[in-house]
Short mmCIF file of C-alpha atoms in Angstrom, two decimals:
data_model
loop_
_atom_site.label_atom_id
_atom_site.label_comp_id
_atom_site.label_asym_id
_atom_site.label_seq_id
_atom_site.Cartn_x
_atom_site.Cartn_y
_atom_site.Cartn_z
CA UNK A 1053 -51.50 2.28 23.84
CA UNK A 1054 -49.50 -0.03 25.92
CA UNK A 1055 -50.12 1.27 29.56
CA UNK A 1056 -47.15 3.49 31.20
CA UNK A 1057 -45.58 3.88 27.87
CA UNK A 1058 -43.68 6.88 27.45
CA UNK A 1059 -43.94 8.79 24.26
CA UNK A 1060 -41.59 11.50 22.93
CA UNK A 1061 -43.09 13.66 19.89
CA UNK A 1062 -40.35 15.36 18.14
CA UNK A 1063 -42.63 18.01 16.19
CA UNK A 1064 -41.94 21.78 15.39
CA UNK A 1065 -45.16 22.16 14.47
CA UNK A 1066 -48.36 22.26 17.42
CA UNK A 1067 -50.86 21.59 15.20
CA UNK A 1068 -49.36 18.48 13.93
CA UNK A 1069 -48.25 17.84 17.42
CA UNK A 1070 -51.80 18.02 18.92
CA UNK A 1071 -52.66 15.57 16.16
CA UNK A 1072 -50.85 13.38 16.85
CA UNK A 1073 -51.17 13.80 20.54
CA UNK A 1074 -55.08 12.85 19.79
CA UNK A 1075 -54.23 9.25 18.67
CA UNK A 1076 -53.08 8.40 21.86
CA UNK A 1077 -56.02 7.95 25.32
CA UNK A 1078 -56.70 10.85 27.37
CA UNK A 1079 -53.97 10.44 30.35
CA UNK A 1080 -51.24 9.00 28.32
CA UNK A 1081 -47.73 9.73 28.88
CA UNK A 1082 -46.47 12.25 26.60
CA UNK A 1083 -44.16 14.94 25.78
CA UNK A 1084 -43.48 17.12 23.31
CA UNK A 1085 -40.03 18.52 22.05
CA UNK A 1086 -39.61 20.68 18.92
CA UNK A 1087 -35.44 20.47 18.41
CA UNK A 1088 -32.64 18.22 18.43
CA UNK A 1089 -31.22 20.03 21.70
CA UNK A 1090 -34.65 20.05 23.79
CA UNK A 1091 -35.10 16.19 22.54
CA UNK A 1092 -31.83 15.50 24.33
CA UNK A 1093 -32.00 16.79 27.06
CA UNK A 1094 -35.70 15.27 27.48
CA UNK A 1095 -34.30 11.92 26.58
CA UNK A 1096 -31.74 12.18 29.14
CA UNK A 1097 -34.16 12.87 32.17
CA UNK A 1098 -36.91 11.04 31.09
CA UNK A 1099 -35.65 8.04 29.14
CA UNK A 1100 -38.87 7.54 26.70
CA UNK A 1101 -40.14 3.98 25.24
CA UNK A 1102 -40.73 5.36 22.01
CA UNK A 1103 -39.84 8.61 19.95
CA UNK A 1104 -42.21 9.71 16.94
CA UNK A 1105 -39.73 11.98 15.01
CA UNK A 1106 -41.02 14.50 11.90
CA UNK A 1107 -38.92 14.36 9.26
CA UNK A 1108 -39.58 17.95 7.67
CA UNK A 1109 -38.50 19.77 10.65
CA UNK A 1110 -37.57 23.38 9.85
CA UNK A 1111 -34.13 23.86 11.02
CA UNK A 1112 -33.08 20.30 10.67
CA UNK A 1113 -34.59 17.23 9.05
CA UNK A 1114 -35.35 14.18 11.24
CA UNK A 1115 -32.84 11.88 9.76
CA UNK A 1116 -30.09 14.38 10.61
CA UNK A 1117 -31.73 14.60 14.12
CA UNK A 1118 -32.21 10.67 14.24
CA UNK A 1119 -28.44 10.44 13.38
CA UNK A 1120 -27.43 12.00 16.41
CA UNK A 1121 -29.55 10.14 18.52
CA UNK A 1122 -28.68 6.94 17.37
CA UNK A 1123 -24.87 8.06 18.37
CA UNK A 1124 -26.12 9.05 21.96
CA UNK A 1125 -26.05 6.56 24.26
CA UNK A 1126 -28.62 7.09 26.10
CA UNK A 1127 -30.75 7.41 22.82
CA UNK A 1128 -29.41 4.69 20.77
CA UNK A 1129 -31.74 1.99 21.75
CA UNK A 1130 -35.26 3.80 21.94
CA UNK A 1131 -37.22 2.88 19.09
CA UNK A 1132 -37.81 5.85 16.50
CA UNK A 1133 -40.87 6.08 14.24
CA UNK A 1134 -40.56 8.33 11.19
CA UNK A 1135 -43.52 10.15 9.90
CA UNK A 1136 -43.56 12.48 6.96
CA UNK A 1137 -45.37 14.23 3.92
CA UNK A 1138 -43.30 12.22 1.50
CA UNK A 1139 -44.10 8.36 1.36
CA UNK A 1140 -42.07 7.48 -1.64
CA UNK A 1141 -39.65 4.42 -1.46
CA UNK A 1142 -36.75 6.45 -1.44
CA UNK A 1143 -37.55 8.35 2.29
CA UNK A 1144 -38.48 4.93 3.60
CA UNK A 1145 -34.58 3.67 2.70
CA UNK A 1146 -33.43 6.90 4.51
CA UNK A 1147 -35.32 6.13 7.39
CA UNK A 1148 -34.35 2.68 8.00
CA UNK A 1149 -30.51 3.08 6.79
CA UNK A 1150 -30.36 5.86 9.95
CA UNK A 1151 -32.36 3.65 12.60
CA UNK A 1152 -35.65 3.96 12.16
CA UNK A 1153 -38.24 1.36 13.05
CA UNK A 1154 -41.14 2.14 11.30
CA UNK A 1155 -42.41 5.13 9.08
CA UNK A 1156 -45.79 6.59 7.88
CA UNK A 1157 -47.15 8.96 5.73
CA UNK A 1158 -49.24 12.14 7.96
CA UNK A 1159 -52.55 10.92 6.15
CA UNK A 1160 -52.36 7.55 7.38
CA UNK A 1161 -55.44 6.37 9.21
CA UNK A 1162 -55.27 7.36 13.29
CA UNK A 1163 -56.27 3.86 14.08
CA UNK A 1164 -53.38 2.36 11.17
CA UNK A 1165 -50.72 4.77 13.33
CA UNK A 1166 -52.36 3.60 16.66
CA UNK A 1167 -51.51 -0.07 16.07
CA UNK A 1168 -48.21 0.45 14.95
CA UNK A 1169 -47.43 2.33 17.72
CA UNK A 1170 -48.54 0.02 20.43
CA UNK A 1171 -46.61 -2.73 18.57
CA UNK A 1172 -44.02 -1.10 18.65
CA UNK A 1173 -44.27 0.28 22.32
CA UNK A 1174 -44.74 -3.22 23.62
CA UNK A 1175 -41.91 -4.89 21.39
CA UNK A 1176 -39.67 -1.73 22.92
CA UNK A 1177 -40.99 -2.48 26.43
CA UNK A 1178 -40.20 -6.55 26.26
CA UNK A 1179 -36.72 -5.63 24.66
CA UNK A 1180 -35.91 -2.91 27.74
CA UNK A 1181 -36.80 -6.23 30.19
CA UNK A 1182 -34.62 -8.71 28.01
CA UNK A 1183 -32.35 -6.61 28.37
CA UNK A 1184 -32.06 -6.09 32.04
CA UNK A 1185 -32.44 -9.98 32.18
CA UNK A 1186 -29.37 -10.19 30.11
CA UNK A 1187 -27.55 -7.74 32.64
CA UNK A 1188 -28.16 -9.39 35.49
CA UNK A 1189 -27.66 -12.66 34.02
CA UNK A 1190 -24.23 -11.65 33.26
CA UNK A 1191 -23.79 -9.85 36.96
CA UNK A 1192 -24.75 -13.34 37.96
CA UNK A 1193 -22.65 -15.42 35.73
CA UNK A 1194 -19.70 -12.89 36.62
CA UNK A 1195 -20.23 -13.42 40.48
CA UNK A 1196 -20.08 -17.18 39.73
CA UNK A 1197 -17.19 -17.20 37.60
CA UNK A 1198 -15.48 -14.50 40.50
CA UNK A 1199 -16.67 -17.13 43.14
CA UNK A 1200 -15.70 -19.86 41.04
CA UNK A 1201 -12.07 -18.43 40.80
CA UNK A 1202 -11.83 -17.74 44.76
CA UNK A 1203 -13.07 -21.38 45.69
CA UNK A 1204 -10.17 -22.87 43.06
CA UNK A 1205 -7.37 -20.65 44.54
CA UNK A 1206 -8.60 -22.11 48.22
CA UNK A 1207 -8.55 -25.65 46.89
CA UNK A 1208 -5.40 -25.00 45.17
CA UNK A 1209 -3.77 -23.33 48.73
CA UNK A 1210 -4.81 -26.78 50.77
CA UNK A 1211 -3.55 -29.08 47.72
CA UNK A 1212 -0.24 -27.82 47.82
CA UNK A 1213 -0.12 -27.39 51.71
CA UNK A 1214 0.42 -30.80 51.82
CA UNK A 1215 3.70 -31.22 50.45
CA UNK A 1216 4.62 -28.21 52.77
CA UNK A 1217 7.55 -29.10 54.73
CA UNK A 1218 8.37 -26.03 57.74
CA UNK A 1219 6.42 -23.40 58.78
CA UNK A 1220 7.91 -20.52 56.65
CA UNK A 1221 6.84 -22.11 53.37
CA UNK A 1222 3.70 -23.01 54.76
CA UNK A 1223 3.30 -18.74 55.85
CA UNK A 1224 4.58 -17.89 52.34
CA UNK A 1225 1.67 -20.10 51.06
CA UNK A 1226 -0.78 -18.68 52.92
CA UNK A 1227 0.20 -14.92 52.21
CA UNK A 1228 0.50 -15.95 48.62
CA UNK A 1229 -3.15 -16.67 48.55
CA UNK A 1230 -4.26 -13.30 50.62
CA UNK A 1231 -2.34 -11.72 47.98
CA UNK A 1232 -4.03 -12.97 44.83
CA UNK A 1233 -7.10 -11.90 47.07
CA UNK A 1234 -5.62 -8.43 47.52
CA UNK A 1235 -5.70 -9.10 50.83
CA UNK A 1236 -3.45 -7.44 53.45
CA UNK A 1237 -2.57 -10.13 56.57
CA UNK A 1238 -0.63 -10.92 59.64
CA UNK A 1239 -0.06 -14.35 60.29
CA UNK A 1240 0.27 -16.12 63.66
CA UNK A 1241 1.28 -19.41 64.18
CA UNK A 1242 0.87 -20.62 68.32
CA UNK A 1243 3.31 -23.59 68.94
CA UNK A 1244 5.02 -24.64 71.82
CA UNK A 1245 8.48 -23.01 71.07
CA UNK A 1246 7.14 -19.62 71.33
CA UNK A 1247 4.38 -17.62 68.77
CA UNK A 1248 5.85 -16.63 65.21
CA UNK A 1249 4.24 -13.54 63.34
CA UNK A 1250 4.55 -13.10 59.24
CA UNK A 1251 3.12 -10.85 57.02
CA UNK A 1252 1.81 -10.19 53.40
CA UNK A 1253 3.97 -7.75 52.79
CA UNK A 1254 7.84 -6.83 52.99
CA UNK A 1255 7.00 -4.80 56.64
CA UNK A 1256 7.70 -6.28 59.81
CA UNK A 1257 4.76 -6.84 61.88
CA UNK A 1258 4.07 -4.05 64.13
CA UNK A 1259 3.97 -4.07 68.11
CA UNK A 1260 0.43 -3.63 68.41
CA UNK A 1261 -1.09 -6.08 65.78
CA UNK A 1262 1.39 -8.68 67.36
CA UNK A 1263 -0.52 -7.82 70.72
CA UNK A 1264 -3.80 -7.64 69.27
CA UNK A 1265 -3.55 -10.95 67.69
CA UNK A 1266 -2.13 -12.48 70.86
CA UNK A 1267 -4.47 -11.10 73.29
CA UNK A 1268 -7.77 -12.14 70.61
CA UNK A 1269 -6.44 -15.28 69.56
CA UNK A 1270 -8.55 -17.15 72.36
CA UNK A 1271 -11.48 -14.91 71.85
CA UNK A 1272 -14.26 -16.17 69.19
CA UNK A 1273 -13.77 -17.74 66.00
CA UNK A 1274 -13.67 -14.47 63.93
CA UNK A 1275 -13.59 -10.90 65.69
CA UNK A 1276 -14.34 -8.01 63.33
CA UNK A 1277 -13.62 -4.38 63.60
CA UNK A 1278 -14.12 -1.91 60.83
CA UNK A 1279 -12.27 -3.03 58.00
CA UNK A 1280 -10.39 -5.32 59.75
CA UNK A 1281 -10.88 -9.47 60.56
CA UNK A 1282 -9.36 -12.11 62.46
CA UNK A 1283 -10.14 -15.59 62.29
CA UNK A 1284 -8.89 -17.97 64.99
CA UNK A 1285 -7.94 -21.32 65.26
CA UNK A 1286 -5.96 -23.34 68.43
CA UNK A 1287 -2.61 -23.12 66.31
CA UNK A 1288 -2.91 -19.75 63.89
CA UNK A 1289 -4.71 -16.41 63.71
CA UNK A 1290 -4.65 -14.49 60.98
CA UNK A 1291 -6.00 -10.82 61.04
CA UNK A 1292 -6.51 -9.35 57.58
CA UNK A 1293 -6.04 -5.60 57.76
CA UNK A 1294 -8.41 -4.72 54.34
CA UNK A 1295 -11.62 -6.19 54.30
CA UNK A 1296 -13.75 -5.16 51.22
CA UNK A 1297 -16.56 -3.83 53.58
CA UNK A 1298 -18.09 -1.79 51.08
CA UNK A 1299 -18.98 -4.81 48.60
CA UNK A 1300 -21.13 -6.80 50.90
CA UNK A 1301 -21.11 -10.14 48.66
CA UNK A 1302 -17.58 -10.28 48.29
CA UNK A 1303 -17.00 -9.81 51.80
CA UNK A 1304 -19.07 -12.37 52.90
CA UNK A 1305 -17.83 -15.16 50.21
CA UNK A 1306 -14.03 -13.82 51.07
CA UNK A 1307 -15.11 -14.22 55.04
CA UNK A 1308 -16.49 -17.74 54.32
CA UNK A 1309 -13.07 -19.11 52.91
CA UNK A 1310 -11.70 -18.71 55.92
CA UNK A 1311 -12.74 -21.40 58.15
CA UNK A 1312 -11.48 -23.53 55.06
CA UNK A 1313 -8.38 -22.07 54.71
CA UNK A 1314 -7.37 -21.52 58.20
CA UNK A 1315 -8.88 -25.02 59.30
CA UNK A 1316 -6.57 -26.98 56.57
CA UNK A 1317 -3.42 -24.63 58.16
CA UNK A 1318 -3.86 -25.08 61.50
CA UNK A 1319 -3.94 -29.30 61.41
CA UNK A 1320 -0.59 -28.81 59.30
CA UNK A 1321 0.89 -26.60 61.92
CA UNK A 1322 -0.49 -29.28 64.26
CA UNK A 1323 1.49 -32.00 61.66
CA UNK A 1324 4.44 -29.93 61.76
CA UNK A 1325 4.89 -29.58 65.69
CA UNK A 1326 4.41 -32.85 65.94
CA UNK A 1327 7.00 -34.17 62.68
CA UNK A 1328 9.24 -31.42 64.60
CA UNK A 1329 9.10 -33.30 68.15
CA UNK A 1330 9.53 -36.87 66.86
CA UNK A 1331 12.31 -35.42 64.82
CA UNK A 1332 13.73 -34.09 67.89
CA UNK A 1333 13.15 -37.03 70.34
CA UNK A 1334 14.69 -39.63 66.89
CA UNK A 1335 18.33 -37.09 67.68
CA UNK A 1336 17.98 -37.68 71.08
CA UNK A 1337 17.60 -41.30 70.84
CA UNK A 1338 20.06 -41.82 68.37
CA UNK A 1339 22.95 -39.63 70.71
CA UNK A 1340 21.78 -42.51 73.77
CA UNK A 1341 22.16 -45.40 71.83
CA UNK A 1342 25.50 -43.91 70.01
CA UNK A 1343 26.85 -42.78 73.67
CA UNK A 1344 25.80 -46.37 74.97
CA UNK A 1345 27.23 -48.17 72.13
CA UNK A 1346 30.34 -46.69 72.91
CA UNK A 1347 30.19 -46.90 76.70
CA UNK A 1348 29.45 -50.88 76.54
CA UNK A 1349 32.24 -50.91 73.71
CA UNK A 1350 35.05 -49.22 76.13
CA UNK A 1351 33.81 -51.67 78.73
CA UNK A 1352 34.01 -54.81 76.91
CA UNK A 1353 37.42 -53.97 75.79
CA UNK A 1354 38.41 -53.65 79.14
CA UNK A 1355 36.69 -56.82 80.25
CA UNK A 1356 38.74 -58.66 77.47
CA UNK A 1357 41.22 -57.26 78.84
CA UNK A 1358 40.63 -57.95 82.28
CA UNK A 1359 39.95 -61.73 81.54
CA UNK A 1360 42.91 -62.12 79.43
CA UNK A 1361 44.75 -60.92 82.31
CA UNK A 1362 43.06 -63.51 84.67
CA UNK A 1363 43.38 -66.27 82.53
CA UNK A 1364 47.46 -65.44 82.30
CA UNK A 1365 47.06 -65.25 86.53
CA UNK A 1366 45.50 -68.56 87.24
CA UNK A 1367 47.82 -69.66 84.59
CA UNK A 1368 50.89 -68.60 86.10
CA UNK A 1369 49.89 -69.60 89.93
CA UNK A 1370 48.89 -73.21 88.54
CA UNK A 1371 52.02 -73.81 87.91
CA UNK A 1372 53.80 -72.04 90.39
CA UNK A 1373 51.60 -74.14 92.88
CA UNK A 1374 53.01 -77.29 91.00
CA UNK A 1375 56.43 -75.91 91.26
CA UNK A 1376 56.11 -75.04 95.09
CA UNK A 1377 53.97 -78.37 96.23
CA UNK A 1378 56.86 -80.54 94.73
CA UNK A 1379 59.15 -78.59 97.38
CA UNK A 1380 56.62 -79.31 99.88
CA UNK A 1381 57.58 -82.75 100.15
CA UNK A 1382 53.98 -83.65 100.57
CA UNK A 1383 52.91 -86.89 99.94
CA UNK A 1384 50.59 -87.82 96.57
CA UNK A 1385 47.65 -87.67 98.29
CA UNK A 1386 47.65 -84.41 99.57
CA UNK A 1387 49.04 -82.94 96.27
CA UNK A 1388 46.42 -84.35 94.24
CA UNK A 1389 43.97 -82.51 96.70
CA UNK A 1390 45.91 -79.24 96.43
CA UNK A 1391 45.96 -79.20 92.24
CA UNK A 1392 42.03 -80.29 92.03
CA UNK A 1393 41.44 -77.48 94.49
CA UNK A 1394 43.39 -74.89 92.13
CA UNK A 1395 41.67 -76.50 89.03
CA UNK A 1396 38.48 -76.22 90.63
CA UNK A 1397 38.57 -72.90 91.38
CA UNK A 1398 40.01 -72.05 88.26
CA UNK A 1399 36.97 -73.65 85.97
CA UNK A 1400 34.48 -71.83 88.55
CA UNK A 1401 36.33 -68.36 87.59
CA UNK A 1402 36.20 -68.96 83.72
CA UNK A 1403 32.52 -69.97 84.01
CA UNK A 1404 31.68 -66.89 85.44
CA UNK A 1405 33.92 -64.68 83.13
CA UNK A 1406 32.21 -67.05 80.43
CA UNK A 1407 28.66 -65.85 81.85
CA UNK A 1408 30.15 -62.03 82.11
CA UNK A 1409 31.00 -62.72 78.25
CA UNK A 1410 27.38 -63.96 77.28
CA UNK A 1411 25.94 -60.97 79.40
CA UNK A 1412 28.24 -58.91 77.15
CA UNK A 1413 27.04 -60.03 73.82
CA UNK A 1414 23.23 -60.27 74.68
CA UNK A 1415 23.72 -56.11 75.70
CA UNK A 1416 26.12 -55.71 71.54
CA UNK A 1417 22.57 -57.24 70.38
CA UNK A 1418 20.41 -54.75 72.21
CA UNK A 1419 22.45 -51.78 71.17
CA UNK A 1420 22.79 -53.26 67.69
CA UNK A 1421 18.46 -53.45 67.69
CA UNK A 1422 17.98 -50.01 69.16
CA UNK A 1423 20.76 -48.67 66.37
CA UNK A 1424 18.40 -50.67 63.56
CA UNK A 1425 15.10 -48.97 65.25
CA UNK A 1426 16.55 -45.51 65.41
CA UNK A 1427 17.78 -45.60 61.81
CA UNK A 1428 13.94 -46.94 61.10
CA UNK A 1429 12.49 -44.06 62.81
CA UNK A 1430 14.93 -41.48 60.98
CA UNK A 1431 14.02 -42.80 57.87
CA UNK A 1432 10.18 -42.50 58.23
CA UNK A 1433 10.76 -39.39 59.56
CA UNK A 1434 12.70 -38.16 56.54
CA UNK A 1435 10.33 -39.32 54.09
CA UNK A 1436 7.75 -37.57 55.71
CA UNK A 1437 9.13 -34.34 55.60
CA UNK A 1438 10.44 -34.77 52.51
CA UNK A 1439 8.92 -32.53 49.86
CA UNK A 1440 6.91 -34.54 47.08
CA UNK A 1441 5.05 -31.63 45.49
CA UNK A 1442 7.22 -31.83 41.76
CA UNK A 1443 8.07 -28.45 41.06
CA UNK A 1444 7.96 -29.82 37.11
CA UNK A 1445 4.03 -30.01 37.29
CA UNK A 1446 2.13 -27.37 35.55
CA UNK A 1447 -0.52 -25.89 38.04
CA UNK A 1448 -3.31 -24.18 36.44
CA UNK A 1449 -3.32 -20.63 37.50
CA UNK A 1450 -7.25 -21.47 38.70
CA UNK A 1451 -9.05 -24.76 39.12
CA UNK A 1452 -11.97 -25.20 37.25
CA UNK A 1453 -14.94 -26.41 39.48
CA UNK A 1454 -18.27 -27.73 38.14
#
């Protein structure tokens, strides 16, 4: 018989039990039940390779008793071998149409039941290990399919980070992925105007996670107490409340998204800040150039002004000189040197307004080229936090990796 084998001999009789007890070696694994209810509750605690049922019984026949077995679970799949009195075709259909494996008549050779039943006991035996390969092939297909899963809703997270365009959406991202975990978070993002906490779920984050997270966020990359983890990076923390500490494998594979996760978050925070800042310096650039604009505007006015005014001076005291020098009775000589004088010192005056003037229109182009550059830099700065992610396309609810 195959070695370790365990037989169970249904048999109400002992002298047909002993006999059949004898085909079997000296130290062999066997017991003996003599009903339905003993066989049960034998089966149950012992969990046999192979039972050798009689089917004339006395107070019920072994195809009623092989029935109810088969309808057990924890009897269905042990082989059953029939043996009986009767050897006619008919009991043979009866024993195979309620399970049976094999059947034989009780004057069949020892050595002719021997063989059969170490076939049988080793094709039982091979078929108990197939199927505990098949289990745990399919606990291992399962874990990669679960991993699998996991892995695509990380990849999915940092795809549509991108197109993330403050810091709330990019919180409501990352709690939307703890949530299809069934994971329980508070989120902390560290930026220069001052820390901001979200969380998971519709509470408000309470006083002491906020200082937990605060005062551990410069501690090591992941501190872990009880249940509880939080993973740091220079820009977020994010402390998950529910760890799944009694399944060790998920644990670890949920614990070794992080890095992943929180490392693609915290260089968009780092984006963000930084789109934020050159947002903010673009405003106050533009406010300069639109206050000097108008400054150098309001003075050129009153330059135009100014020289108009000039002009109509030097006008008006040329010829008022003329007037006053013909008066003067001076003679020609002296008059010419009087008007050149005036005329002199009246083309000196409009070649330095003239100058003023040229001064004035090389500072219109400068404002006009910082106005061009500022308009640049708002545009750029617009298109980059402009969302591209098109709410139209159909994301699969999973990605499927290979």
């Amino acid at each position: 018989m195959t070695q370790n084998a365990k037989i169970l001999i249904i048999e109400d009789s002992q002298n047909l039990a002993d006999k059949l007890t004898s085909y079997f070696d000296k130290g062999s694994d066997i017991a003996i039940t003599q009903n339905l209810e003993q066989s049960l509750r034998k089966i149950h605690e012992w969990k046999p390779d192979l039972i050798i049922l009689d089917v004339d019984l006395k107070n019920r026949n072994g195809y009623e008793v092989c029935d109810v077995l088969k309808q057990d679970s924890r009897a269905a799949e042990i082989p059953v071998i029939f043996y009986s009195e009767n050897d006619s075709l008919r009991e043979r259909m009866l024993g195979y149409e309620v399970g049976g494996v094999d059947y034989f008549h009780k004057g069949t050779d020892a050595s002719e039941v021997r063989a059969k039943m170490q076939t049988i006991a080793r094709q039982s035996q091979k078929t108990q290990v197939l199927k505990e390969n098949i289990v745990t092939a399919e606990q291992t297909a399962m874990e990669a399919l679960t991993t699998s899963s996991e892995l695509g809703k990380a990849v999915r997270f940092v795809e549509k980070s991108y197109d993330v365009g403050d810091l709330m959406s990019l919180a409501q991202q990352l709690s939307q992925f703890c949530i299809e975990l069934d994971l329980s978070a508070v989120i902390m993002f560290a930026i220069r105007g001052g820390n901001r906490f979200y969380s998971t779920n519709s509470c408000d984050v309470s006083p002491i996670e906020k200082d937990l997270v605060l005062k551990l966020h410069s501690c090591d990359r992941f501190v872990d107490f009880g249940c509880r983890t939080l993973t740091n990076f220079p820009h977020v923390s994010m402390l998950v409340k529910n760890m799944p500490i009694d399944d060790r494998i998920r644990y670890g594979r949920i614990k070794d998204s992080f890095p992943f996760i929180l490392g693609a978050t915290d260089s968009k925070v780092k984006m963000l800040e930084a789109e934020a800042a050159l947002a903010a310096q673009c405003a106050t650039l533009t406010s300069s150039v639109e206050t000097a604009e108008f400054t150098l505007s309001s003075v050129r006015k009153d330059f135009q002004r100014n020289l108009k005014i000039v002009e109509s001076i030097m006008s008006e005291l040329s010829s008022t000189m003329e007037m006053d020098i013909e008066q003067m009775n001076l003679d020609e000589k002296d008059e010419e040197k009087i008007l050149m004088l005036v005329e002199s010192t009246s083309r000196k005056l409009h070649i330095i307004l003239s100058e003023n003037d040229s001064t004035d229109r090389t500072m219109q182009d400068l404002v006009e080229l910082l106005s061009k550059l500022t308009q640049e830099q708002g545009k750029i700065i617009v298109e980059s936090l402009a969302r591209k992610y098109d709410e139209s396309m159909d994301y699969q609810p999973d990605i499927e990796l290979f």
